[in-house]
Amino acid sequence: ATVGTVESRVYEPQLKMTGLQLFLPSDEVQEKLIHAAIYDPVHGIKARSNPVTEQARKNLLDAITHLQGRGAEAVIMGCTEVTLAVPERNIGRTVLVDPGVILARALIREQRHAADGRCYQALVKLNDALVITGQYSFVIGELPGQHA
């Protein structure tokens, strides 16, 4: 995640409520690996996202390895750019959690019974695109006629 996301502790209350332990990257890993992978003007994802540079991907994989070494069993990919470089759902036994996909799935679930079916149909198309491209981490609920 970006420094701002880490500092905001946006995920911490929910993780604590579920009894999960939060492992944050060290300040050095946050700055030299994660921040650089996202913002570096030469190899950062914001500078070069299509395709993402090998250096940005390596930085993020090294950061994941760092978190695994601290005991993390799952890693929240807390910045939309991160999943561009590391689209996998797992690295070894570590689950990679994509909050953007979880949000999209939750929107689909919540809009399922909305009065205006157009929004729901748009979200179904988004779901189909996520499934087709493999850009998903968890299936939250099932859409009618689809199976996880």
PDB file of N, CA, C and O in Angstrom, residues 13-66:
ATOM      1  N   PRO A  13      -8.876  -1.455  12.017  1.00  0.00           N
ATOM      2  CA  PRO A  13     -10.031  -1.760  12.886  1.00  0.00           C
ATOM      3  C   PRO A  13     -10.761  -3.038  12.496  1.00  0.00           C
ATOM      4  O   PRO A  13     -11.131  -3.838  13.355  1.00  0.00           O
ATOM      5  N   GLN A  14     -10.947  -3.248  11.187  1.00  0.00           N
ATOM      6  CA  GLN A  14     -11.648  -4.446  10.739  1.00  0.00           C
ATOM      7  C   GLN A  14     -10.831  -5.703  11.024  1.00  0.00           C
ATOM      8  O   GLN A  14     -11.377  -6.735  11.400  1.00  0.00           O
ATOM      9  N   LEU A  15      -9.532  -5.620  10.844  1.00  0.00           N
ATOM     10  CA  LEU A  15      -8.685  -6.780  11.127  1.00  0.00           C
ATOM     11  C   LEU A  15      -8.706  -7.112  12.615  1.00  0.00           C
ATOM     12  O   LEU A  15      -8.789  -8.275  13.000  1.00  0.00           O
ATOM     13  N   LYS A  16      -8.651  -6.082  13.455  1.00  0.00           N
ATOM     14  CA  LYS A  16      -8.693  -6.320  14.895  1.00  0.00           C
ATOM     15  C   LYS A  16     -10.018  -6.933  15.326  1.00  0.00           C
ATOM     16  O   LYS A  16     -10.051  -7.806  16.185  1.00  0.00           O
ATOM     17  N   MET A  17     -11.121  -6.478  14.712  1.00  0.00           N
ATOM     18  CA  MET A  17     -12.438  -7.027  15.060  1.00  0.00           C
ATOM     19  C   MET A  17     -12.520  -8.517  14.753  1.00  0.00           C
ATOM     20  O   MET A  17     -13.242  -9.248  15.423  1.00  0.00           O
ATOM     21  N   THR A  18     -11.809  -8.961  13.738  1.00  0.00           N
ATOM     22  CA  THR A  18     -11.840 -10.373  13.375  1.00  0.00           C
ATOM     23  C   THR A  18     -10.760 -11.182  14.076  1.00  0.00           C
ATOM     24  O   THR A  18     -10.695 -12.394  13.906  1.00  0.00           O
ATOM     25  N   GLY A  19      -9.931 -10.496  14.853  1.00  0.00           N
ATOM     26  CA  GLY A  19      -8.880 -11.188  15.592  1.00  0.00           C
ATOM     27  C   GLY A  19      -7.628 -11.458  14.776  1.00  0.00           C
ATOM     28  O   GLY A  19      -6.738 -12.177  15.235  1.00  0.00           O
ATOM     29  N   LEU A  20      -7.547 -10.888  13.600  1.00  0.00           N
ATOM     30  CA  LEU A  20      -6.361 -11.085  12.770  1.00  0.00           C
ATOM     31  C   LEU A  20      -5.257 -10.121  13.192  1.00  0.00           C
ATOM     32  O   LEU A  20      -5.516  -8.976  13.547  1.00  0.00           O
ATOM     33  N   GLN A  21      -4.031 -10.592  13.133  1.00  0.00           N
ATOM     34  CA  GLN A  21      -2.887  -9.761  13.484  1.00  0.00           C
ATOM     35  C   GLN A  21      -2.424  -8.998  12.253  1.00  0.00           C
ATOM     36  O   GLN A  21      -2.342  -9.562  11.155  1.00  0.00           O
ATOM     37  N   LEU A  22      -2.116  -7.735  12.432  1.00  0.00           N
ATOM     38  CA  LEU A  22      -1.674  -6.886  11.329  1.00  0.00           C
ATOM     39  C   LEU A  22      -0.152  -6.801  11.326  1.00  0.00           C
ATOM     40  O   LEU A  22       0.461  -6.479  12.346  1.00  0.00           O
ATOM     41  N   PHE A  23       0.449  -7.120  10.192  1.00  0.00           N
ATOM     42  CA  PHE A  23       1.889  -6.974  10.002  1.00  0.00           C
ATOM     43  C   PHE A  23       2.107  -5.861   8.992  1.00  0.00           C
ATOM     44  O   PHE A  23       1.649  -5.969   7.857  1.00  0.00           O
ATOM     45  N   LEU A  24       2.789  -4.815   9.393  1.00  0.00           N
ATOM     46  CA  LEU A  24       3.107  -3.724   8.475  1.00  0.00           C
ATOM     47  C   LEU A  24       4.546  -3.880   8.003  1.00  0.00           C
ATOM     48  O   LEU A  24       5.396  -4.384   8.740  1.00  0.00           O
ATOM     49  N   PRO A  25       4.829  -3.429   6.789  1.00  0.00           N
ATOM     50  CA  PRO A  25       6.223  -3.469   6.344  1.00  0.00           C
ATOM     51  C   PRO A  25       7.055  -2.496   7.182  1.00  0.00           C
ATOM     52  O   PRO A  25       6.532  -1.502   7.696  1.00  0.00           O
ATOM     53  N   SER A  26       8.340  -2.787   7.294  1.00  0.00           N
ATOM     54  CA  SER A  26       9.229  -1.853   7.984  1.00  0.00           C
ATOM     55  C   SER A  26       9.241  -0.537   7.214  1.00  0.00           C
ATOM     56  O   SER A  26       8.894  -0.489   6.026  1.00  0.00           O
ATOM     57  N   ASP A  27       9.640   0.540   7.867  1.00  0.00           N
ATOM     58  CA  ASP A  27       9.719   1.838   7.191  1.00  0.00           C
ATOM     59  C   ASP A  27      10.647   1.772   5.981  1.00  0.00           C
ATOM     60  O   ASP A  27      10.371   2.362   4.937  1.00  0.00           O
ATOM     61  N   GLU A  28      11.745   1.040   6.125  1.00  0.00           N
ATOM     62  CA  GLU A  28      12.699   0.914   5.025  1.00  0.00           C
ATOM     63  C   GLU A  28      12.073   0.188   3.833  1.00  0.00           C
ATOM     64  O   GLU A  28      12.201   0.629   2.683  1.00  0.00           O
ATOM     65  N   VAL A  29      11.380  -0.916   4.085  1.00  0.00           N
ATOM     66  CA  VAL A  29      10.717  -1.660   3.005  1.00  0.00           C
ATOM     67  C   VAL A  29       9.627  -0.794   2.371  1.00  0.00           C
ATOM     68  O   VAL A  29       9.487  -0.758   1.149  1.00  0.00           O
ATOM     69  N   GLN A  30       8.878  -0.088   3.198  1.00  0.00           N
ATOM     70  CA  GLN A  30       7.814   0.776   2.688  1.00  0.00           C
ATOM     71  C   GLN A  30       8.384   1.823   1.731  1.00  0.00           C
ATOM     72  O   GLN A  30       7.856   2.029   0.638  1.00  0.00           O
ATOM     73  N   GLU A  31       9.469   2.451   2.128  1.00  0.00           N
ATOM     74  CA  GLU A  31      10.050   3.530   1.323  1.00  0.00           C
ATOM     75  C   GLU A  31      10.834   3.010   0.119  1.00  0.00           C
ATOM     76  O   GLU A  31      10.605   3.435  -1.012  1.00  0.00           O
ATOM     77  N   LYS A  32      11.757   2.073   0.343  1.00  0.00           N
ATOM     78  CA  LYS A  32      12.677   1.650  -0.717  1.00  0.00           C
ATOM     79  C   LYS A  32      12.071   0.658  -1.702  1.00  0.00           C
ATOM     80  O   LYS A  32      12.523   0.582  -2.840  1.00  0.00           O
ATOM     81  N   LEU A  33      11.089  -0.103  -1.261  1.00  0.00           N
ATOM     82  CA  LEU A  33      10.510  -1.096  -2.158  1.00  0.00           C
ATOM     83  C   LEU A  33       9.124  -0.697  -2.640  1.00  0.00           C
ATOM     84  O   LEU A  33       8.883  -0.569  -3.843  1.00  0.00           O
ATOM     85  N   ILE A  34       8.197  -0.514  -1.702  1.00  0.00           N
ATOM     86  CA  ILE A  34       6.800  -0.292  -2.089  1.00  0.00           C
ATOM     87  C   ILE A  34       6.604   1.086  -2.707  1.00  0.00           C
ATOM     88  O   ILE A  34       6.058   1.217  -3.808  1.00  0.00           O
ATOM     89  N   HIS A  35       7.044   2.126  -1.998  1.00  0.00           N
ATOM     90  CA  HIS A  35       6.885   3.493  -2.510  1.00  0.00           C
ATOM     91  C   HIS A  35       7.591   3.635  -3.864  1.00  0.00           C
ATOM     92  O   HIS A  35       7.029   4.193  -4.809  1.00  0.00           O
ATOM     93  N   ALA A  36       8.810   3.085  -3.948  1.00  0.00           N
ATOM     94  CA  ALA A  36       9.552   3.175  -5.205  1.00  0.00           C
ATOM     95  C   ALA A  36       8.842   2.416  -6.328  1.00  0.00           C
ATOM     96  O   ALA A  36       8.809   2.883  -7.471  1.00  0.00           O
ATOM     97  N   ALA A  37       8.279   1.257  -6.018  1.00  0.00           N
ATOM     98  CA  ALA A  37       7.572   0.483  -7.048  1.00  0.00           C
ATOM     99  C   ALA A  37       6.392   1.256  -7.614  1.00  0.00           C
ATOM    100  O   ALA A  37       6.065   1.124  -8.793  1.00  0.00           O
ATOM    101  N   ILE A  38       5.787   2.078  -6.798  1.00  0.00           N
ATOM    102  CA  ILE A  38       4.615   2.838  -7.254  1.00  0.00           C
ATOM    103  C   ILE A  38       5.008   4.177  -7.873  1.00  0.00           C
ATOM    104  O   ILE A  38       4.521   4.540  -8.940  1.00  0.00           O
ATOM    105  N   TYR A  39       5.920   4.922  -7.226  1.00  0.00           N
ATOM    106  CA  TYR A  39       6.151   6.321  -7.593  1.00  0.00           C
ATOM    107  C   TYR A  39       7.474   6.632  -8.287  1.00  0.00           C
ATOM    108  O   TYR A  39       7.656   7.752  -8.757  1.00  0.00           O
ATOM    109  N   ASP A  40       8.425   5.696  -8.349  1.00  0.00           N
ATOM    110  CA  ASP A  40       9.709   6.020  -8.963  1.00  0.00           C
ATOM    111  C   ASP A  40       9.491   6.540 -10.385  1.00  0.00           C
ATOM    112  O   ASP A  40       8.756   5.916 -11.165  1.00  0.00           O
ATOM    113  N   PRO A  41      10.128   7.675 -10.740  1.00  0.00           N
ATOM    114  CA  PRO A  41       9.870   8.253 -12.068  1.00  0.00           C
ATOM    115  C   PRO A  41      10.404   7.427 -13.227  1.00  0.00           C
ATOM    116  O   PRO A  41       9.953   7.588 -14.367  1.00  0.00           O
ATOM    117  N   VAL A  42      11.342   6.519 -12.969  1.00  0.00           N
ATOM    118  CA  VAL A  42      11.907   5.697 -14.036  1.00  0.00           C
ATOM    119  C   VAL A  42      11.197   4.347 -14.138  1.00  0.00           C
ATOM    120  O   VAL A  42      10.813   3.917 -15.226  1.00  0.00           O
ATOM    121  N   HIS A  43      11.022   3.655 -12.998  1.00  0.00           N
ATOM    122  CA  HIS A  43      10.452   2.305 -13.059  1.00  0.00           C
ATOM    123  C   HIS A  43       9.142   2.138 -12.296  1.00  0.00           C
ATOM    124  O   HIS A  43       8.567   1.065 -12.296  1.00  0.00           O
ATOM    125  N   GLY A  44       8.655   3.184 -11.681  1.00  0.00           N
ATOM    126  CA  GLY A  44       7.423   3.084 -10.901  1.00  0.00           C
ATOM    127  C   GLY A  44       6.191   2.831 -11.755  1.00  0.00           C
ATOM    128  O   GLY A  44       6.143   3.189 -12.935  1.00  0.00           O
ATOM    129  N   ILE A  45       5.209   2.220 -11.141  1.00  0.00           N
ATOM    130  CA  ILE A  45       3.988   1.847 -11.866  1.00  0.00           C
ATOM    131  C   ILE A  45       3.232   3.073 -12.361  1.00  0.00           C
ATOM    132  O   ILE A  45       2.665   3.053 -13.454  1.00  0.00           O
ATOM    133  N   LYS A  46       3.242   4.150 -11.601  1.00  0.00           N
ATOM    134  CA  LYS A  46       2.540   5.361 -12.063  1.00  0.00           C
ATOM    135  C   LYS A  46       3.227   5.955 -13.295  1.00  0.00           C
ATOM    136  O   LYS A  46       2.568   6.581 -14.115  1.00  0.00           O
ATOM    137  N   ALA A  47       4.536   5.726 -13.436  1.00  0.00           N
ATOM    138  CA  ALA A  47       5.266   6.226 -14.601  1.00  0.00           C
ATOM    139  C   ALA A  47       5.172   5.267 -15.780  1.00  0.00           C
ATOM    140  O   ALA A  47       5.109   5.693 -16.931  1.00  0.00           O
ATOM    141  N   ARG A  48       5.182   3.966 -15.485  1.00  0.00           N
ATOM    142  CA  ARG A  48       5.172   2.941 -16.543  1.00  0.00           C
ATOM    143  C   ARG A  48       4.297   1.788 -16.105  1.00  0.00           C
ATOM    144  O   ARG A  48       4.746   0.875 -15.434  1.00  0.00           O
ATOM    145  N   SER A  49       3.054   1.808 -16.516  1.00  0.00           N
ATOM    146  CA  SER A  49       2.116   0.778 -16.063  1.00  0.00           C
ATOM    147  C   SER A  49       1.727  -0.229 -17.138  1.00  0.00           C
ATOM    148  O   SER A  49       1.123  -1.243 -16.829  1.00  0.00           O
ATOM    149  N   ASN A  50       2.060   0.036 -18.388  1.00  0.00           N
ATOM    150  CA  ASN A  50       1.643  -0.888 -19.442  1.00  0.00           C
ATOM    151  C   ASN A  50       2.763  -1.096 -20.445  1.00  0.00           C
ATOM    152  O   ASN A  50       2.851  -0.356 -21.412  1.00  0.00           O
ATOM    153  N   PRO A  51       3.605  -2.070 -20.229  1.00  0.00           N
ATOM    154  CA  PRO A  51       3.590  -3.014 -19.107  1.00  0.00           C
ATOM    155  C   PRO A  51       4.321  -2.444 -17.892  1.00  0.00           C
ATOM    156  O   PRO A  51       5.122  -1.518 -18.002  1.00  0.00           O
ATOM    157  N   VAL A  52       4.057  -3.040 -16.750  1.00  0.00           N
ATOM    158  CA  VAL A  52       4.761  -2.691 -15.515  1.00  0.00           C
ATOM    159  C   VAL A  52       6.206  -3.139 -15.673  1.00  0.00           C
ATOM    160  O   VAL A  52       6.486  -4.178 -16.269  1.00  0.00           O
ATOM    161  N   THR A  53       7.135  -2.354 -15.124  1.00  0.00           N
ATOM    162  CA  THR A  53       8.544  -2.721 -15.240  1.00  0.00           C
ATOM    163  C   THR A  53       8.886  -3.910 -14.348  1.00  0.00           C
ATOM    164  O   THR A  53       8.236  -4.140 -13.324  1.00  0.00           O
ATOM    165  N   GLU A  54       9.897  -4.648 -14.747  1.00  0.00           N
ATOM    166  CA  GLU A  54      10.369  -5.777 -13.940  1.00  0.00           C
ATOM    167  C   GLU A  54      10.849  -5.297 -12.571  1.00  0.00           C
ATOM    168  O   GLU A  54      10.688  -5.996 -11.574  1.00  0.00           O
ATOM    169  N   GLN A  55      11.446  -4.106 -12.518  1.00  0.00           N
ATOM    170  CA  GLN A  55      11.940  -3.587 -11.238  1.00  0.00           C
ATOM    171  C   GLN A  55      10.791  -3.327 -10.271  1.00  0.00           C
ATOM    172  O   GLN A  55      10.883  -3.651  -9.088  1.00  0.00           O
ATOM    173  N   ALA A  56       9.711  -2.767 -10.757  1.00  0.00           N
ATOM    174  CA  ALA A  56       8.551  -2.518  -9.886  1.00  0.00           C
ATOM    175  C   ALA A  56       8.003  -3.842  -9.365  1.00  0.00           C
ATOM    176  O   ALA A  56       7.703  -3.974  -8.167  1.00  0.00           O
ATOM    177  N   ARG A  57       7.886  -4.816 -10.237  1.00  0.00           N
ATOM    178  CA  ARG A  57       7.392  -6.137  -9.810  1.00  0.00           C
ATOM    179  C   ARG A  57       8.336  -6.757  -8.790  1.00  0.00           C
ATOM    180  O   ARG A  57       7.899  -7.285  -7.777  1.00  0.00           O
ATOM    181  N   LYS A  58       9.637  -6.703  -9.050  1.00  0.00           N
ATOM    182  CA  LYS A  58      10.618  -7.265  -8.122  1.00  0.00           C
ATOM    183  C   LYS A  58      10.522  -6.588  -6.759  1.00  0.00           C
ATOM    184  O   LYS A  58      10.545  -7.248  -5.722  1.00  0.00           O
ATOM    185  N   ASN A  59      10.413  -5.273  -6.749  1.00  0.00           N
ATOM    186  CA  ASN A  59      10.283  -4.546  -5.478  1.00  0.00           C
ATOM    187  C   ASN A  59       9.087  -5.058  -4.672  1.00  0.00           C
ATOM    188  O   ASN A  59       9.195  -5.292  -3.469  1.00  0.00           O
ATOM    189  N   LEU A  60       7.961  -5.212  -5.347  1.00  0.00           N
ATOM    190  CA  LEU A  60       6.754  -5.642  -4.643  1.00  0.00           C
ATOM    191  C   LEU A  60       6.858  -7.096  -4.191  1.00  0.00           C
ATOM    192  O   LEU A  60       6.416  -7.433  -3.082  1.00  0.00           O
ATOM    193  N   LEU A  61       7.443  -7.938  -5.013  1.00  0.00           N
ATOM    194  CA  LEU A  61       7.644  -9.336  -4.590  1.00  0.00           C
ATOM    195  C   LEU A  61       8.590  -9.407  -3.392  1.00  0.00           C
ATOM    196  O   LEU A  61       8.376 -10.195  -2.465  1.00  0.00           O
ATOM    197  N   ASP A  62       9.622  -8.562  -3.381  1.00  0.00           N
ATOM    198  CA  ASP A  62      10.532  -8.509  -2.227  1.00  0.00           C
ATOM    199  C   ASP A  62       9.798  -8.025  -0.981  1.00  0.00           C
ATOM    200  O   ASP A  62      10.039  -8.517   0.123  1.00  0.00           O
ATOM    201  N   ALA A  63       8.883  -7.077  -1.144  1.00  0.00           N
ATOM    202  CA  ALA A  63       8.094  -6.586  -0.006  1.00  0.00           C
ATOM    203  C   ALA A  63       7.180  -7.693   0.521  1.00  0.00           C
ATOM    204  O   ALA A  63       7.022  -7.851   1.741  1.00  0.00           O
ATOM    205  N   ILE A  64       6.595  -8.470  -0.369  1.00  0.00           N
ATOM    206  CA  ILE A  64       5.751  -9.596   0.047  1.00  0.00           C
ATOM    207  C   ILE A  64       6.594 -10.615   0.800  1.00  0.00           C
ATOM    208  O   ILE A  64       6.181 -11.123   1.853  1.00  0.00           O
ATOM    209  N   THR A  65       7.787 -10.901   0.299  1.00  0.00           N
ATOM    210  CA  THR A  65       8.698 -11.820   0.987  1.00  0.00           C
ATOM    211  C   THR A  65       9.022 -11.304   2.385  1.00  0.00           C
ATOM    212  O   THR A  65       9.065 -12.074   3.354  1.00  0.00           O
ATOM    213  N   HIS A  66       9.241 -10.014   2.512  1.00  0.00           N
ATOM    214  CA  HIS A  66       9.494  -9.379   3.811  1.00  0.00           C
ATOM    215  C   HIS A  66       8.322  -9.623   4.763  1.00  0.00           C
ATOM    216  O   HIS A  66       8.517 -10.010   5.917  1.00  0.00           O
TER     217      HIS A  66
END
